[in-house]
Coordinates of N, CA and C in Angstrom, one line a residue:
X152 N 153.5 212.1 118.6 CA 153.2 211.4 117.3 C 153.3 212.5 116.2
X153 N 154.2 212.2 115.2 CA 154.4 213.1 114.1 C 153.1 213.2 113.2
X154 N 152.9 214.4 112.7 CA 151.7 214.6 111.9 C 151.9 213.9 110.5
X155 N 150.8 213.4 110.0 CA 150.9 212.7 108.7 C 150.5 213.7 107.6
X156 N 151.0 213.4 106.4 CA 150.7 214.3 105.3 C 149.3 214.0 104.8
X157 N 148.5 215.1 104.6 CA 147.1 214.9 104.3 C 146.8 215.9 103.1
X158 N 146.0 215.4 102.1 CA 145.5 216.3 101.0 C 144.0 216.3 101.1
X159 N 143.4 217.5 101.0 CA 142.0 217.6 101.2 C 141.4 218.3 99.9
X160 N 140.3 217.7 99.4 CA 139.6 218.2 98.3 C 138.1 218.3 98.6
X161 N 137.4 219.2 97.9 CA 136.0 219.2 98.0 C 135.6 220.1 99.2
X162 N 134.3 220.4 99.3 CA 133.8 221.3 100.4 C 134.0 220.7 101.8
X163 N 134.5 221.5 102.7 CA 134.8 221.0 104.0 C 133.6 220.7 104.8
X164 N 132.4 221.2 104.4 CA 131.2 220.9 105.2 C 130.5 219.7 104.7
X165 N 131.0 219.1 103.6 CA 130.3 217.9 103.0 C 130.7 216.7 103.8
X166 N 129.9 215.6 103.5 CA 130.3 214.3 104.2 C 131.7 213.9 103.9
X167 N 132.4 213.4 105.0 CA 133.8 213.1 104.8 C 134.0 211.7 104.1
X168 N 135.0 211.7 103.2 CA 135.4 210.4 102.5 C 136.9 210.3 102.6
X169 N 137.4 209.3 103.3 CA 138.8 209.1 103.5 C 139.3 208.1 102.5
X170 N 140.5 208.4 101.9 CA 141.1 207.5 100.9 C 142.5 207.0 101.4
X171 N 142.7 205.7 101.5 CA 143.9 205.1 102.1 C 144.6 204.3 101.0
X172 N 145.9 204.6 100.7 CA 146.6 203.8 99.7 C 147.2 202.5 100.2
X173 N 147.8 201.8 99.3 CA 148.4 200.5 99.7 C 149.9 200.6 100.0
X174 N 150.6 199.4 100.1 CA 152.0 199.3 100.5 C 152.9 200.0 99.4
X175 N 153.8 200.9 99.9 CA 154.7 201.5 99.0 C 154.2 202.6 98.2
X176 N 152.9 202.8 98.2 CA 152.2 203.8 97.4 C 152.1 205.2 98.2
X177 N 151.3 206.1 97.6 CA 151.0 207.4 98.2 C 149.6 207.8 97.9
X178 N 149.2 208.9 98.4 CA 147.8 209.4 98.1 C 147.6 209.7 96.6
X179 N 148.7 209.9 95.9 CA 148.6 210.2 94.5 C 147.9 209.2 93.6
X180 N 147.9 207.9 94.1 CA 147.3 206.9 93.4 C 145.8 207.1 93.2
X181 N 145.2 207.9 94.1 CA 143.8 208.2 94.1 C 143.5 209.4 93.2
X182 N 144.5 210.1 92.7 CA 144.3 211.3 91.9 C 143.2 211.2 90.8
X183 N 143.2 210.2 89.9 CA 142.2 210.1 88.9 C 140.8 210.0 89.3
X184 N 140.6 209.5 90.6 CA 139.2 209.3 91.0 C 138.7 210.5 91.8
X185 N 139.6 211.3 92.3 CA 139.2 212.4 93.2 C 138.1 213.4 92.5
X186 N 138.3 213.8 91.3 CA 137.3 214.8 90.7 C 135.9 214.3 90.8
X187 N 135.7 213.0 90.6 CA 134.3 212.4 90.7 C 133.8 212.4 92.1
X188 N 134.7 212.4 93.1 CA 134.3 212.3 94.5 C 134.1 213.6 95.2
X189 N 134.9 214.6 94.8 CA 135.0 215.9 95.5 C 133.9 216.8 95.4
X190 N 133.0 216.5 94.4 CA 131.8 217.4 94.2 C 130.8 217.3 95.4
X191 N 130.7 216.1 95.9 CA 129.7 215.8 97.0 C 130.3 215.5 98.3
X192 N 131.6 215.4 98.4 CA 132.3 214.9 99.6 C 133.5 215.8 99.9
X193 N 133.8 215.8 101.2 CA 135.1 216.3 101.7 C 136.1 215.2 101.6
X194 N 136.9 215.2 100.6 CA 137.8 214.0 100.4 C 139.1 214.3 101.1
X195 N 139.5 213.3 101.9 CA 140.8 213.3 102.7 C 141.7 212.2 102.3
X196 N 142.8 212.5 101.6 CA 143.8 211.5 101.2 C 145.0 211.6 102.2
X197 N 145.4 210.5 102.6 CA 146.5 210.4 103.6 C 147.7 209.6 103.1
X198 N 148.9 210.1 103.3 CA 150.1 209.3 103.1 C 150.3 208.5 104.4
X199 N 150.3 207.2 104.3 CA 150.5 206.4 105.5 C 151.9 206.6 106.1
X200 N 152.2 206.2 107.3 CA 153.5 206.4 107.9 C 154.7 205.9 107.0
X201 N 155.7 206.7 106.8 CA 156.9 206.3 106.0 C 156.6 206.3 104.5
X202 N 155.5 206.7 104.1 CA 155.2 206.8 102.7 C 155.1 208.2 102.2
X203 N 155.5 208.5 101.0 CA 155.4 209.8 100.4 C 155.9 210.9 101.3
X204 N 155.1 211.8 101.7 CA 155.5 212.9 102.5 C 155.2 212.8 104.0
X205 N 154.8 211.6 104.4 CA 154.6 211.3 105.9 C 155.9 210.8 106.5
X206 N 156.2 211.2 107.7 CA 157.4 210.8 108.4 C 157.4 209.3 108.7
X207 N 158.6 208.7 108.8 CA 158.6 207.3 109.2 C 158.1 207.0 110.6
X208 N 157.8 205.8 110.9 CA 157.2 205.4 112.2 C 158.1 204.4 112.9
X209 N 158.0 204.3 114.2 CA 158.8 203.3 114.9 C 158.2 201.9 114.7
X210 N 156.9 201.8 114.4 CA 156.2 200.6 114.2 C 155.3 200.7 113.0
X211 N 155.3 199.6 112.1 CA 154.4 199.6 111.0 C 153.4 198.5 111.1
X212 N 153.2 198.0 112.4 CA 152.1 197.1 112.6 C 150.8 197.7 112.2
X213 N 149.9 196.9 111.7 CA 148.7 197.5 111.1 C 147.9 198.3 112.1
X214 N 147.6 197.8 113.3 CA 146.9 198.6 114.3 C 147.6 199.9 114.6
X215 N 148.9 199.9 114.6 CA 149.7 201.2 114.8 C 149.5 202.2 113.7
X216 N 149.5 201.7 112.4 CA 149.2 202.5 111.3 C 147.8 203.1 111.4
X217 N 146.8 202.3 111.8 CA 145.4 202.7 111.9 C 145.3 203.8 113.0
X218 N 146.1 203.6 114.1 CA 146.1 204.6 115.2 C 146.6 206.0 114.7
X219 N 147.5 206.0 113.8 CA 148.1 207.2 113.2 C 147.0 207.9 112.3
X220 N 146.3 207.0 111.5 CA 145.3 207.6 110.7 C 144.2 208.2 111.6
X221 N 143.8 207.5 112.6 CA 142.8 208.0 113.6 C 143.2 209.4 114.1
X222 N 144.5 209.5 114.5 CA 145.0 210.7 115.1 C 144.9 211.8 114.1
X223 N 145.2 211.5 112.8 CA 145.1 212.6 111.8 C 143.7 213.0 111.6
X224 N 142.7 212.1 111.6 CA 141.3 212.4 111.4 C 140.8 213.2 112.6
X225 N 141.3 212.8 113.8 CA 140.9 213.5 115.0 C 141.3 215.0 114.9
X226 N 142.5 215.2 114.4 CA 143.1 216.5 114.3 C 142.3 217.4 113.3
X227 N 141.6 216.7 112.4 CA 140.8 217.4 111.4 C 139.3 217.5 111.8
X228 N 139.0 216.9 113.0 CA 137.6 217.0 113.5 C 136.7 216.1 112.7
X229 N 137.2 215.0 112.1 CA 136.5 214.1 111.2 C 135.8 213.0 112.1
X230 N 134.5 212.8 111.8 CA 133.8 211.7 112.4 C 132.9 211.0 111.4
X231 N 132.5 209.8 111.6 CA 131.5 209.1 110.8 C 131.8 209.2 109.3
X232 N 133.0 208.9 108.9 CA 133.4 209.0 107.5 C 133.2 207.7 106.7
X233 N 133.0 207.9 105.4 CA 133.1 206.7 104.5 C 134.6 206.6 104.2
X234 N 135.1 205.3 104.2 CA 136.5 205.1 104.1 C 136.7 204.1 102.9
X235 N 137.5 204.5 101.9 CA 137.9 203.7 100.8 C 139.4 203.4 100.8
X236 N 139.8 202.2 100.6 CA 141.2 201.8 100.8 C 141.6 200.9 99.6
X237 N 142.8 201.0 99.2 CA 143.3 200.1 98.1 C 144.3 199.1 98.6
X238 N 144.3 197.9 98.1 CA 145.2 196.9 98.4 C 145.4 196.7 99.9
X239 N 146.7 196.7 100.4 CA 146.9 196.5 101.8 C 146.4 197.6 102.6
X240 N 146.1 198.8 102.0 CA 145.5 199.8 102.7 C 144.1 199.4 103.3
X241 N 143.6 198.3 102.7 CA 142.3 197.8 103.3 C 142.5 197.2 104.7
X242 N 143.7 196.7 105.0 CA 144.0 196.2 106.3 C 144.0 197.3 107.3
X243 N 144.6 198.4 107.0 CA 144.6 199.6 107.8 C 143.2 200.1 108.0
X244 N 142.4 200.2 107.0 CA 141.1 200.6 107.1 C 140.2 199.7 108.0
X245 N 140.5 198.4 107.8 CA 139.7 197.5 108.7 C 140.1 197.7 110.1
X246 N 141.4 197.8 110.4 CA 141.8 198.1 111.8 C 141.3 199.4 112.3
X247 N 141.2 200.4 111.5 CA 140.6 201.7 111.9 C 139.1 201.5 112.3
X248 N 138.4 200.7 111.5 CA 137.0 200.5 111.8 C 136.8 199.7 113.0
X249 N 137.7 198.8 113.3 CA 137.7 198.0 114.5 C 138.0 198.8 115.7
X250 N 139.0 199.6 115.6 CA 139.5 200.3 116.8 C 138.7 201.6 117.1
X251 N 138.2 202.2 116.0 CA 137.6 203.5 116.2 C 136.3 203.5 115.4
X252 N 135.3 202.8 115.8 CA 134.0 202.7 115.1 C 133.3 204.1 114.9
X253 N 133.7 205.0 115.8 CA 133.1 206.4 115.6 C 133.6 207.1 114.4
X254 N 134.7 206.6 113.8 CA 135.3 207.3 112.7 C 134.8 206.7 111.3
X255 N 134.3 205.5 111.3 CA 134.0 204.8 110.1 C 132.5 204.4 110.0
X256 N 131.9 204.9 108.9 CA 130.4 204.5 108.7 C 130.3 203.5 107.7
X257 N 131.3 203.3 106.8 CA 131.3 202.3 105.8 C 132.7 202.1 105.2
X258 N 132.9 200.9 104.6 CA 134.2 200.6 104.0 C 134.1 200.2 102.6
X259 N 135.0 200.8 101.7 CA 135.1 200.3 100.4 C 136.6 199.7 100.3
X260 N 136.7 198.5 99.9 CA 138.0 197.8 99.8 C 138.3 197.5 98.4
X261 N 139.3 198.0 97.8 CA 139.7 197.8 96.4 C 140.9 197.0 96.3
X262 N 140.8 195.8 95.6 CA 142.0 195.0 95.4 C 142.7 194.6 96.7
X263 N 141.9 194.4 97.8 CA 142.5 194.0 99.0 C 142.5 192.5 99.2
X264 N 143.6 191.9 99.1 CA 143.7 190.4 99.2 C 143.1 189.9 100.5
X265 N 142.2 188.9 100.4 CA 141.5 188.4 101.6 C 142.3 187.6 102.6
X266 N 143.3 186.8 102.0 CA 144.1 185.9 102.8 C 145.4 185.5 102.2
X267 N 146.3 184.9 102.9 CA 147.6 184.6 102.3 C 147.5 183.6 101.2
X268 N 146.6 182.7 101.3 CA 146.5 181.7 100.2 C 145.9 182.3 98.9
X269 N 145.6 183.5 98.9 CA 145.1 184.2 97.7 C 146.2 184.9 96.9
X270 N 147.4 184.9 97.4 CA 148.5 185.6 96.7 C 148.9 184.8 95.4
X271 N 149.0 185.6 94.3 CA 149.4 185.0 93.0 C 150.9 185.2 92.9
X272 N 151.5 184.4 92.0 CA 152.9 184.6 91.7 C 153.1 186.1 91.2
X273 N 154.0 186.8 91.8 CA 154.1 188.2 91.5 C 154.9 188.5 90.2
X274 N 154.5 189.6 89.5 CA 155.3 190.0 88.3 C 156.8 190.0 88.6
X275 N 157.6 189.6 87.6 CA 159.0 189.5 87.8 C 159.7 190.8 88.3
X276 N 159.3 191.9 87.7 CA 160.0 193.2 88.1 C 159.7 193.5 89.5
X277 N 158.5 193.2 90.0 CA 158.1 193.5 91.4 C 158.9 192.6 92.3
X278 N 159.0 191.3 91.9 CA 159.8 190.4 92.8 C 161.2 190.9 92.9
X279 N 161.8 191.4 91.8 CA 163.2 191.8 91.8 C 163.3 193.1 92.7
X280 N 162.3 194.0 92.6 CA 162.4 195.2 93.4 C 162.2 195.0 94.9
X281 N 161.4 194.0 95.2 CA 160.9 194.0 96.6 C 161.6 192.9 97.5
X282 N 162.6 192.2 96.9 CA 163.2 191.1 97.7 C 164.7 191.2 97.5
X283 N 165.5 190.8 98.5 CA 166.9 190.7 98.3 C 167.2 189.5 97.5
X284 N 168.4 189.4 96.8 CA 169.5 190.4 97.0 C 169.4 191.6 96.0
X285 N 168.6 191.5 95.0 CA 168.5 192.6 94.0 C 167.8 193.8 94.5
X286 N 166.8 193.6 95.3 CA 165.9 194.7 95.7 C 166.6 196.0 96.1
X287 N 167.4 195.9 97.2 CA 168.1 197.1 97.6 C 168.9 197.8 96.6
X288 N 169.6 197.0 95.7 CA 170.4 197.6 94.6 C 169.5 198.3 93.6
X289 N 168.5 197.6 93.1 CA 167.6 198.2 92.1 C 166.9 199.4 92.7
X290 N 166.5 199.3 93.9 CA 165.8 200.4 94.5 C 166.6 201.7 94.5
X291 N 167.9 201.6 94.7 CA 168.8 202.7 94.8 C 169.0 203.4 93.4
X292 N 168.9 202.6 92.4 CA 169.2 203.1 91.0 C 168.0 203.2 90.1
X293 N 166.8 202.9 90.6 CA 165.6 202.8 89.8 C 165.3 204.2 89.2
X294 N 165.0 204.1 87.9 CA 164.7 205.4 87.1 C 163.2 205.6 87.1
X295 N 162.7 206.7 86.7 CA 161.3 207.0 86.5 C 160.7 205.9 85.6
X296 N 161.4 205.6 84.6 CA 160.9 204.6 83.6 C 160.7 203.2 84.3
X297 N 161.7 202.8 85.1 CA 161.5 201.5 85.8 C 160.4 201.6 86.8
X298 N 160.2 202.7 87.5 CA 159.0 202.8 88.4 C 157.7 202.7 87.6
X299 N 157.7 203.3 86.5 CA 156.5 203.2 85.6 C 156.2 201.8 85.2
X300 N 157.3 201.1 84.8 CA 157.1 199.7 84.4 C 156.6 198.8 85.5
X301 N 157.1 199.1 86.7 CA 156.6 198.3 87.9 C 155.1 198.6 88.1
X302 N 154.7 199.8 88.0 CA 153.3 200.1 88.1 C 152.4 199.4 87.0
X303 N 152.9 199.5 85.8 CA 152.2 198.9 84.7 C 152.1 197.4 84.8
X304 N 153.1 196.8 85.4 CA 153.1 195.4 85.5 C 152.0 194.8 86.4
X305 N 151.4 195.7 87.2 CA 150.3 195.3 88.0 C 148.9 195.6 87.4
X306 N 148.9 196.1 86.2 CA 147.7 196.5 85.5 C 147.4 195.5 84.4
X307 N 146.1 195.5 84.1 CA 145.7 194.7 82.9 C 145.2 195.5 81.7
X308 N 144.9 196.8 82.0 CA 144.5 197.7 81.0 C 145.7 198.7 80.8
X309 N 145.8 199.3 79.6 CA 146.8 200.3 79.4 C 146.6 201.5 80.3
X310 N 147.6 202.0 80.9 CA 147.5 203.2 81.8 C 148.6 204.2 81.5
X311 N 148.3 205.4 81.7 CA 149.3 206.5 81.7 C 149.6 206.7 83.2
X312 N 150.8 206.5 83.7 CA 151.1 206.6 85.1 C 151.5 208.1 85.4
X313 N 150.7 208.8 86.2 CA 150.9 210.2 86.4 C 152.3 210.4 87.1
X314 N 152.8 211.6 86.9 CA 154.1 212.0 87.4 C 154.1 212.0 88.9
X315 N 153.0 212.4 89.6 CA 153.0 212.4 91.0 C 152.9 211.0 91.6
X316 N 152.4 210.1 90.9 CA 152.5 208.7 91.3 C 153.9 208.2 91.4
X317 N 154.7 208.5 90.3 CA 156.1 208.1 90.2 C 156.9 208.8 91.3
X318 N 156.6 210.1 91.5 CA 157.4 210.9 92.6 C 157.1 210.3 93.9
X319 N 155.9 209.9 94.2 CA 155.5 209.4 95.5 C 156.2 208.0 95.7
X320 N 156.2 207.2 94.7 CA 156.8 205.9 94.9 C 158.3 206.0 95.1
X321 N 159.0 207.0 94.5 CA 160.4 207.2 94.6 C 160.7 207.8 96.0
X322 N 159.7 208.4 96.7 CA 159.9 209.0 98.0 C 159.9 208.0 99.1
X323 N 159.3 206.8 98.8 CA 159.2 205.7 99.8 C 160.3 204.8 99.8
X324 N 161.0 204.6 100.9 CA 162.2 203.8 100.9 C 162.0 202.3 100.9
X325 N 163.1 201.6 100.5 CA 163.0 200.1 100.4 C 162.8 199.5 101.7
X326 N 163.5 199.9 102.8 CA 163.4 199.3 104.1 C 162.0 199.5 104.6
X327 N 161.4 200.7 104.4 CA 160.1 200.9 104.9 C 159.1 200.0 104.2
X328 N 159.2 199.9 102.9 CA 158.3 199.1 102.1 C 158.4 197.6 102.6
X329 N 159.6 197.1 102.8 CA 159.8 195.8 103.3 C 159.1 195.6 104.6
X330 N 159.4 196.5 105.6 CA 158.8 196.4 106.9 C 157.3 196.4 106.9
X331 N 156.7 197.3 106.0 CA 155.3 197.4 105.9 C 154.7 196.1 105.3
X332 N 155.3 195.5 104.3 CA 154.8 194.3 103.7 C 154.9 193.2 104.7
X333 N 155.9 193.1 105.5 CA 156.0 192.1 106.6 C 154.9 192.2 107.6
X334 N 154.6 193.4 108.0 CA 153.5 193.6 109.0 C 152.1 193.2 108.4
X335 N 151.9 193.5 107.1 CA 150.7 193.2 106.5 C 150.5 191.7 106.3
X336 N 151.6 191.0 106.0 CA 151.6 189.6 106.0 C 151.2 189.0 107.4
X337 N 151.8 189.6 108.4 CA 151.5 189.1 109.8 C 150.1 189.3 110.1
X338 N 149.5 190.5 109.7 CA 148.1 190.8 110.0 C 147.2 189.7 109.4
X339 N 147.5 189.3 108.1 CA 146.6 188.3 107.5 C 146.9 186.9 108.1
X340 N 148.1 186.7 108.5 CA 148.4 185.4 109.1 C 147.6 185.2 110.4
X341 N 147.4 186.2 111.1 CA 146.7 186.1 112.4 C 145.2 185.9 112.2
X342 N 144.6 186.6 111.2 CA 143.2 186.4 110.9 C 143.0 186.9 109.5
X343 N 142.2 186.2 108.7 CA 141.9 186.7 107.3 C 141.1 187.9 107.4
X344 N 141.1 188.7 106.3 CA 140.3 189.9 106.2 C 138.8 189.6 106.3
X345 N 138.3 188.6 105.6 CA 136.8 188.3 105.8 C 136.5 188.0 107.2
X346 N 137.4 187.3 107.9 CA 137.1 187.0 109.3 C 137.0 188.3 110.2
X347 N 137.9 189.2 109.9 CA 137.9 190.4 110.7 C 136.6 191.3 110.3
X348 N 136.3 191.3 109.0 CA 135.2 192.2 108.6 C 133.9 191.6 109.1
X349 N 133.8 190.3 109.2 CA 132.5 189.7 109.6 C 132.1 190.2 111.0
X350 N 133.1 190.6 111.8 CA 132.8 191.1 113.2 C 132.4 192.6 113.3
X351 N 132.4 193.3 112.1 CA 132.1 194.7 112.1 C 130.6 194.8 111.7
X352 N 130.1 196.0 112.1 CA 128.7 196.3 111.8 C 128.5 197.2 110.6
X353 N 129.6 197.8 110.1 CA 129.5 198.7 109.0 C 129.4 198.0 107.7
X354 N 128.6 198.6 106.7 CA 128.6 197.9 105.4 C 129.9 198.0 104.7
X355 N 130.2 197.0 103.8 CA 131.4 196.9 103.1 C 131.2 196.7 101.6
X356 N 131.8 197.4 100.8 CA 131.9 197.2 99.4 C 133.2 196.7 99.0
X357 N 133.3 195.6 98.3 CA 134.5 195.0 97.8 C 134.6 195.1 96.3
X358 N 135.7 195.8 95.8 CA 135.9 195.9 94.4 C 137.2 195.2 94.0
X359 N 137.1 194.3 93.0 CA 138.2 193.5 92.6 C 138.3 193.5 91.1
X360 N 139.5 193.5 90.5 CA 139.7 193.4 89.1 C 139.7 191.9 88.7
X361 N 139.0 191.6 87.6 CA 139.0 190.2 87.2 C 140.3 189.7 86.7
X362 N 141.3 190.6 86.4 CA 142.6 190.2 85.9 C 143.7 190.7 86.9
X363 N 143.4 190.7 88.2 CA 144.4 191.2 89.1 C 145.6 190.2 89.1
X364 N 146.8 190.7 88.9 CA 148.0 189.8 88.9 C 148.6 189.6 90.2
X365 N 148.2 190.4 91.2 CA 148.8 190.2 92.6 C 148.0 189.3 93.5
X366 N 146.7 189.2 93.2 CA 145.9 188.3 94.0 C 145.0 187.5 93.1
X367 N 144.8 186.2 93.4 CA 144.0 185.4 92.6 C 142.6 186.0 92.5
X368 N 142.1 186.4 91.3 CA 140.8 187.1 91.3 C 139.7 186.3 91.8
X369 N 139.8 184.9 91.8 CA 138.7 184.1 92.3 C 138.6 184.2 93.8
X370 N 139.7 184.7 94.5 CA 139.7 184.8 95.9 C 138.7 185.8 96.4
X371 N 138.1 186.6 95.5 CA 137.1 187.6 96.0 C 135.9 186.9 96.6
X372 N 135.7 185.6 96.2 CA 134.6 184.9 96.7 C 134.7 184.7 98.2
X373 N 135.9 184.8 98.8 CA 136.0 184.7 100.2 C 135.3 185.7 101.0
X374 N 135.0 186.9 100.3 CA 134.3 187.9 101.0 C 132.8 187.6 101.0
X375 N 132.3 186.6 100.4 CA 130.9 186.2 100.5 C 130.6 185.7 101.9
X376 N 131.6 185.5 102.7 CA 131.4 185.1 104.1 C 131.1 186.3 105.0
X377 N 131.2 187.5 104.5 CA 131.0 188.7 105.2 C 129.5 189.1 105.0
X378 N 128.7 189.0 106.0 CA 127.2 189.2 105.8 C 126.9 190.6 105.2
X379 N 127.6 191.6 105.6 CA 127.3 193.0 105.2 C 128.1 193.4 104.0
X380 N 128.7 192.5 103.2 CA 129.5 192.9 102.1 C 128.8 192.7 100.8
X381 N 129.1 193.7 99.9 CA 128.7 193.6 98.5 C 129.9 193.5 97.6
X382 N 129.9 192.7 96.6 CA 131.1 192.5 95.8 C 130.9 192.9 94.4
X383 N 131.8 193.7 93.9 CA 131.8 194.2 92.5 C 133.1 193.8 91.8
X384 N 133.0 193.0 90.7 CA 134.2 192.6 89.9 C 134.2 193.4 88.6
X385 N 135.4 194.0 88.4 CA 135.5 194.9 87.2 C 136.2 194.0 86.1
X386 N 135.5 193.8 85.0 CA 136.1 192.9 83.9 C 137.3 193.6 83.3
X387 N 138.3 192.7 83.1 CA 139.5 193.2 82.4 C 140.4 194.2 83.1
X388 N 140.2 194.3 84.4 CA 140.9 195.3 85.2 C 141.9 194.5 86.1
X389 N 143.1 195.1 86.3 CA 144.1 194.5 87.1 C 144.1 194.9 88.6
X390 N 145.3 195.2 89.1 CA 145.4 195.5 90.6 C 145.2 197.0 90.9
X391 N 145.1 197.8 89.9 CA 145.0 199.3 90.1 C 143.8 199.9 89.5
X392 N 142.6 199.5 89.9 CA 141.4 200.0 89.3 C 141.3 201.6 89.3
X393 N 141.9 202.2 90.3 CA 141.9 203.7 90.3 C 142.5 204.3 89.1
X394 N 143.6 203.6 88.6 CA 144.2 204.1 87.4 C 143.6 203.5 86.1
X395 N 143.2 202.3 86.2 CA 142.7 201.5 85.0 C 141.2 201.8 84.7
X396 N 140.4 202.1 85.7 CA 139.0 202.3 85.5 C 138.5 203.4 86.5
X397 N 139.0 204.6 86.5 CA 138.7 205.6 87.5 C 137.2 206.0 87.5
X398 N 136.6 206.0 86.3 CA 135.2 206.4 86.3 C 134.3 205.4 87.0
X399 N 134.6 204.1 86.7 CA 133.8 203.0 87.3 C 134.0 203.0 88.8
X400 N 135.3 203.2 89.2 CA 135.6 203.1 90.7 C 134.9 204.3 91.4
X401 N 135.0 205.5 90.8 CA 134.4 206.7 91.4 C 132.9 206.5 91.5
X402 N 132.2 206.0 90.5 CA 130.8 205.8 90.6 C 130.4 204.8 91.7
X403 N 131.2 203.7 91.8 CA 130.9 202.7 92.8 C 131.1 203.2 94.2
X404 N 132.2 204.0 94.4 CA 132.4 204.5 95.8 C 131.3 205.5 96.1
X405 N 131.0 206.4 95.2 CA 129.9 207.4 95.4 C 128.6 206.8 95.7
X406 N 128.2 205.8 94.9 CA 126.9 205.1 95.1 C 126.8 204.5 96.5
X407 N 127.9 203.8 96.9 CA 127.9 203.1 98.2 C 127.9 204.1 99.3
X408 N 128.6 205.2 99.2 CA 128.6 206.3 100.3 C 127.3 207.0 100.4
X409 N 126.7 207.2 99.3 CA 125.4 208.0 99.3 C 124.2 207.1 99.8
X410 N 124.4 205.8 99.8 CA 123.4 204.9 100.2 C 123.3 204.9 101.8
X411 N 124.4 205.3 102.4 CA 124.4 205.2 103.9 C 123.7 206.4 104.5
X412 N 123.0 206.2 105.6 CA 122.3 207.3 106.3 C 123.2 208.3 106.9

């Protein structure tokens, strides 16, 4: 199994906090939140298989991605970590908690769509980039400016898109992104995320933006079916709270992690 790319911040002896990005993204999306987290935690950011600087994988099924994250954490000697995940990274985090409960003490899910019926009509630029026939053509010629516009299209607040976010997105291929999205759809089709989470014993914090353009913001109520879940809705925030409201997100993640024994 090829090693995955990992970025580590904060004191190595501190409680571990693992950050998992969403489809097509990289660890760089967490950059604005890391300074608030790294003072009290050993922060571990991972590029998922085929994303950013991690090598491609033979399978992008969600359990297989979770197995690779587990292998990376095993290699670092990590146990009993708080895990925060964005968007479809929440599916990988959930599979990780299911398959390796020794690794996960709590989950924070940010903008993770609960079910397929919660999908909103996607921004036009994203639809063009992610689907044939235009997708492969646009992907091959997309400029930094186009990548930034695609990121901004998922936000509700003005954001400055960091250069490392753009570079990471450009490093992830079209076919990989399509395969990953297909597997995440399959994961939700088999069982909704609230159904999966309800079977776990770990506490769950769900963070959603009230103006998320990728998922119906009212779908966050589906998480009320998870007995151990707490829901936080950020007013006027879209799909990327880490870029749109990094201070609020950092405070929520820290507060939830510090509450756990």
